[in-house]
Amino acid sequence: LREADEMRLPREVGWAAQELVGLSPRSIDKLRWKTMAADQFLTAGDSASAQKILVELVRENEPGEGGHNAAVRQLFALLAANPESLSEAGNILKRYRIEYPDSVRLEARMRGVLAIGHARAGDLPGGRQVLASARTRMPPMGLRTLDATAARLSLYAGHRDSAMTQARRALSEEGLDPAEHTTRLQLLTLLQAGDSSEVAIVGEGAFKLLRDPGRFDPIQSLGALATVSQTSGRPMALLYLADVAATEGRYEIARVFRLQVVQRHANSAEAPVALLSLAREADQPEAGLWLEQLIVGYPDSALAPMARRLLSDLSGR
């Protein structure tokens, strides 16, 4: 297990952890290795193996014991990501609400995951209903989390005004971690900077990437954007589609959108961000060229010091 972990081979780590489950006499150790195996299989993209272990963890532990809470949420996320198991995910969420009545924020996040699952299946009304059913009883902290998901659903539908209102409310939630705060701020910035036509095209593209990332064609979104008036939000629109594509694992499509920002909107605030992203996803020689372009072309950018450090690391390697 240690050897595989040092070599960053998550599938092998998961296999070794499963072997240790059978070799360990204590239940606490079995729980530890099962949890590790599930995490590593998830990292490796082996959702079937991870799901099997998570089902065992949920069945073998009582609510509040061991890793029951985390296992339930991980199992739920796997089921909610599959359009064919949305009903099963919904049943798990109902039980979770009963078993963990004080976990308001976690339940709200799970509702958001389920709503996005419905959207992935092409059912935007179903996604909105998942959120609406919880609004009447949730305290403010949960409502703001629901608003973050509602803003995404409104974006997919091309409803800029609704999305902007929901995104603004979502950003007012206290205690957000930096990554989630950045994600919500990025969406609000996009909605504020672009006009209704641009936002509708971005929403349609993001929705297609969510539903079927393997068949997404960036030319369609770029062609549609070329037919509408360009606003100051155009580079943000391209960068948003790039980030959505990267999230769905379509890095080559993300590259297309980021190159558009660098080549056509070099004077925008998004250009250094696009350059840094291009560098991070490129091989070593190409990454160095992108970093040099960022350092030389945008010396006053807040990202320039980070680019210098990354370039220094590449040179040292």
Short mmCIF file of N, CA and C in Angstrom, two decimals, residues 33-109:
data_model
loop_
_atom_site.label_atom_id
_atom_site.label_comp_id
_atom_site.label_asym_id
_atom_site.label_seq_id
_atom_site.Cartn_x
_atom_site.Cartn_y
_atom_site.Cartn_z
N TRP A 33 -9.40 0.71 6.59
CA TRP A 33 -8.95 0.26 5.28
C TRP A 33 -10.08 0.30 4.25
N LYS A 34 -11.30 0.00 4.69
CA LYS A 34 -12.43 0.08 3.75
C LYS A 34 -12.65 1.52 3.29
N THR A 35 -12.55 2.45 4.23
CA THR A 35 -12.73 3.86 3.89
C THR A 35 -11.65 4.31 2.91
N MET A 36 -10.41 3.89 3.17
CA MET A 36 -9.31 4.24 2.28
C MET A 36 -9.52 3.63 0.89
N ALA A 37 -9.95 2.37 0.86
CA ALA A 37 -10.17 1.71 -0.43
C ALA A 37 -11.21 2.45 -1.26
N ALA A 38 -12.32 2.84 -0.62
CA ALA A 38 -13.37 3.56 -1.33
C ALA A 38 -12.84 4.88 -1.88
N ASP A 39 -12.10 5.62 -1.05
CA ASP A 39 -11.55 6.91 -1.49
C ASP A 39 -10.61 6.74 -2.67
N GLN A 40 -9.76 5.72 -2.61
CA GLN A 40 -8.77 5.52 -3.67
C GLN A 40 -9.42 5.05 -4.97
N PHE A 41 -10.43 4.20 -4.87
CA PHE A 41 -11.13 3.77 -6.08
C PHE A 41 -11.87 4.96 -6.72
N LEU A 42 -12.41 5.85 -5.90
CA LEU A 42 -13.04 7.05 -6.43
C LEU A 42 -12.01 7.90 -7.16
N THR A 43 -10.83 8.06 -6.55
CA THR A 43 -9.76 8.83 -7.18
C THR A 43 -9.35 8.22 -8.51
N ALA A 44 -9.35 6.89 -8.57
CA ALA A 44 -8.95 6.19 -9.79
C ALA A 44 -10.05 6.17 -10.86
N GLY A 45 -11.25 6.65 -10.49
CA GLY A 45 -12.35 6.63 -11.44
C GLY A 45 -13.09 5.32 -11.51
N ASP A 46 -12.80 4.42 -10.58
CA ASP A 46 -13.48 3.11 -10.54
C ASP A 46 -14.70 3.23 -9.63
N SER A 47 -15.77 3.81 -10.16
CA SER A 47 -16.94 4.07 -9.34
C SER A 47 -17.66 2.79 -8.93
N ALA A 48 -17.58 1.74 -9.75
CA ALA A 48 -18.26 0.49 -9.42
C ALA A 48 -17.66 -0.14 -8.17
N SER A 49 -16.32 -0.21 -8.10
CA SER A 49 -15.67 -0.77 -6.91
C SER A 49 -15.92 0.09 -5.69
N ALA A 50 -15.85 1.42 -5.89
CA ALA A 50 -16.08 2.33 -4.77
C ALA A 50 -17.50 2.19 -4.25
N GLN A 51 -18.47 2.10 -5.15
CA GLN A 51 -19.87 1.99 -4.73
C GLN A 51 -20.11 0.72 -3.93
N LYS A 52 -19.51 -0.38 -4.35
CA LYS A 52 -19.68 -1.64 -3.63
C LYS A 52 -19.19 -1.52 -2.19
N ILE A 53 -18.03 -0.88 -2.00
CA ILE A 53 -17.48 -0.73 -0.65
C ILE A 53 -18.32 0.23 0.17
N LEU A 54 -18.78 1.31 -0.44
CA LEU A 54 -19.58 2.29 0.28
C LEU A 54 -20.90 1.68 0.75
N VAL A 55 -21.51 0.83 -0.06
CA VAL A 55 -22.74 0.14 0.34
C VAL A 55 -22.47 -0.70 1.59
N GLU A 56 -21.32 -1.38 1.62
CA GLU A 56 -20.95 -2.17 2.79
C GLU A 56 -20.75 -1.30 4.02
N LEU A 57 -20.09 -0.16 3.85
CA LEU A 57 -19.85 0.74 4.98
C LEU A 57 -21.16 1.26 5.56
N VAL A 58 -22.09 1.62 4.70
CA VAL A 58 -23.38 2.13 5.16
C VAL A 58 -24.16 1.03 5.87
N ARG A 59 -24.12 -0.18 5.34
CA ARG A 59 -24.87 -1.29 5.91
C ARG A 59 -24.29 -1.76 7.25
N GLU A 60 -22.96 -1.70 7.37
CA GLU A 60 -22.30 -2.26 8.56
C GLU A 60 -22.19 -1.27 9.72
N ASN A 61 -22.50 0.00 9.49
CA ASN A 61 -22.38 1.00 10.55
C ASN A 61 -23.71 1.69 10.80
N GLU A 62 -23.96 1.98 12.06
CA GLU A 62 -25.17 2.71 12.42
C GLU A 62 -24.96 4.21 12.19
N PRO A 63 -26.05 4.96 11.99
CA PRO A 63 -25.92 6.42 11.86
C PRO A 63 -25.17 7.02 13.05
N GLY A 64 -24.20 7.86 12.75
CA GLY A 64 -23.40 8.49 13.80
C GLY A 64 -22.17 7.70 14.17
N GLU A 65 -22.06 6.46 13.70
CA GLU A 65 -20.91 5.62 14.02
C GLU A 65 -19.89 5.65 12.89
N GLY A 66 -18.61 5.48 13.25
CA GLY A 66 -17.55 5.30 12.27
C GLY A 66 -17.63 6.30 11.14
N GLY A 67 -17.53 5.79 9.94
CA GLY A 67 -17.58 6.65 8.76
C GLY A 67 -18.92 6.64 8.08
N HIS A 68 -19.99 6.36 8.83
CA HIS A 68 -21.32 6.24 8.24
C HIS A 68 -21.73 7.50 7.50
N ASN A 69 -21.59 8.65 8.15
CA ASN A 69 -22.03 9.92 7.55
C ASN A 69 -21.32 10.16 6.22
N ALA A 70 -19.99 10.07 6.23
CA ALA A 70 -19.22 10.33 5.01
C ALA A 70 -19.53 9.29 3.94
N ALA A 71 -19.69 8.02 4.34
CA ALA A 71 -19.98 6.97 3.37
C ALA A 71 -21.33 7.18 2.71
N VAL A 72 -22.32 7.60 3.48
CA VAL A 72 -23.64 7.86 2.92
C VAL A 72 -23.56 8.98 1.88
N ARG A 73 -22.83 10.04 2.22
CA ARG A 73 -22.74 11.18 1.29
C ARG A 73 -21.97 10.81 0.02
N GLN A 74 -20.92 10.00 0.16
CA GLN A 74 -20.18 9.58 -1.03
C GLN A 74 -21.01 8.66 -1.91
N LEU A 75 -21.72 7.74 -1.27
CA LEU A 75 -22.59 6.83 -2.03
C LEU A 75 -23.69 7.62 -2.73
N PHE A 76 -24.26 8.58 -2.03
CA PHE A 76 -25.30 9.43 -2.61
C PHE A 76 -24.77 10.16 -3.84
N ALA A 77 -23.56 10.73 -3.74
CA ALA A 77 -22.99 11.49 -4.86
C ALA A 77 -22.80 10.61 -6.09
N LEU A 78 -22.36 9.38 -5.88
CA LEU A 78 -22.19 8.45 -7.00
C LEU A 78 -23.53 8.16 -7.68
N LEU A 79 -24.54 7.90 -6.86
CA LEU A 79 -25.86 7.58 -7.42
C LEU A 79 -26.49 8.79 -8.10
N ALA A 80 -26.30 9.98 -7.52
CA ALA A 80 -26.90 11.19 -8.09
C ALA A 80 -26.25 11.59 -9.41
N ALA A 81 -25.02 11.13 -9.65
CA ALA A 81 -24.34 11.46 -10.90
C ALA A 81 -24.80 10.59 -12.06
N ASN A 82 -25.56 9.54 -11.75
CA ASN A 82 -26.04 8.62 -12.77
C ASN A 82 -27.54 8.82 -12.99
N PRO A 83 -27.96 9.25 -14.18
CA PRO A 83 -29.40 9.48 -14.42
C PRO A 83 -30.27 8.27 -14.11
N GLU A 84 -29.71 7.07 -14.19
CA GLU A 84 -30.50 5.87 -13.96
C GLU A 84 -30.71 5.55 -12.48
N SER A 85 -29.97 6.23 -11.60
CA SER A 85 -30.10 5.94 -10.17
C SER A 85 -30.52 7.18 -9.37
N LEU A 86 -31.16 8.14 -10.03
CA LEU A 86 -31.59 9.36 -9.34
C LEU A 86 -32.63 9.05 -8.26
N SER A 87 -33.52 8.12 -8.55
CA SER A 87 -34.55 7.77 -7.57
C SER A 87 -33.92 7.17 -6.32
N GLU A 88 -32.94 6.30 -6.51
CA GLU A 88 -32.25 5.71 -5.37
C GLU A 88 -31.51 6.77 -4.56
N ALA A 89 -30.89 7.72 -5.27
CA ALA A 89 -30.21 8.81 -4.59
C ALA A 89 -31.20 9.64 -3.78
N GLY A 90 -32.38 9.87 -4.34
CA GLY A 90 -33.40 10.62 -3.62
C GLY A 90 -33.84 9.92 -2.34
N ASN A 91 -33.94 8.60 -2.38
CA ASN A 91 -34.31 7.86 -1.18
C ASN A 91 -33.22 7.95 -0.10
N ILE A 92 -31.96 7.90 -0.52
CA ILE A 92 -30.86 8.06 0.44
C ILE A 92 -30.92 9.43 1.08
N LEU A 93 -31.23 10.45 0.28
CA LEU A 93 -31.31 11.81 0.83
C LEU A 93 -32.44 11.92 1.86
N LYS A 94 -33.55 11.27 1.61
CA LYS A 94 -34.65 11.29 2.57
C LYS A 94 -34.23 10.66 3.90
N ARG A 95 -33.53 9.53 3.82
CA ARG A 95 -33.06 8.87 5.04
C ARG A 95 -32.01 9.72 5.75
N TYR A 96 -31.16 10.35 4.98
CA TYR A 96 -30.11 11.18 5.57
C TYR A 96 -30.72 12.33 6.37
N ARG A 97 -31.78 12.91 5.84
CA ARG A 97 -32.45 14.02 6.54
C ARG A 97 -32.98 13.56 7.89
N ILE A 98 -33.48 12.32 7.97
CA ILE A 98 -34.01 11.77 9.22
C ILE A 98 -32.88 11.39 10.18
N GLU A 99 -31.83 10.77 9.64
CA GLU A 99 -30.73 10.28 10.47
C GLU A 99 -29.81 11.41 10.97
N TYR A 100 -29.71 12.49 10.20
CA TYR A 100 -28.83 13.61 10.57
C TYR A 100 -29.60 14.93 10.46
N PRO A 101 -30.57 15.13 11.36
CA PRO A 101 -31.43 16.33 11.25
C PRO A 101 -30.70 17.64 11.47
N ASP A 102 -29.53 17.61 12.11
CA ASP A 102 -28.80 18.85 12.38
C ASP A 102 -27.80 19.20 11.28
N SER A 103 -27.63 18.33 10.31
CA SER A 103 -26.66 18.59 9.24
C SER A 103 -27.32 19.36 8.10
N VAL A 104 -27.73 20.59 8.41
CA VAL A 104 -28.50 21.39 7.46
C VAL A 104 -27.66 21.74 6.22
N ARG A 105 -26.46 22.22 6.45
CA ARG A 105 -25.64 22.65 5.32
C ARG A 105 -25.26 21.47 4.43
N LEU A 106 -24.95 20.33 5.05
CA LEU A 106 -24.60 19.15 4.26
C LEU A 106 -25.81 18.66 3.46
N GLU A 107 -26.98 18.68 4.09
CA GLU A 107 -28.17 18.27 3.36
C GLU A 107 -28.44 19.20 2.18
N ALA A 108 -28.24 20.51 2.40
CA ALA A 108 -28.46 21.47 1.32
C ALA A 108 -27.51 21.20 0.15
N ARG A 109 -26.26 20.86 0.47
CA ARG A 109 -25.32 20.53 -0.60
C ARG A 109 -25.75 19.28 -1.34
#
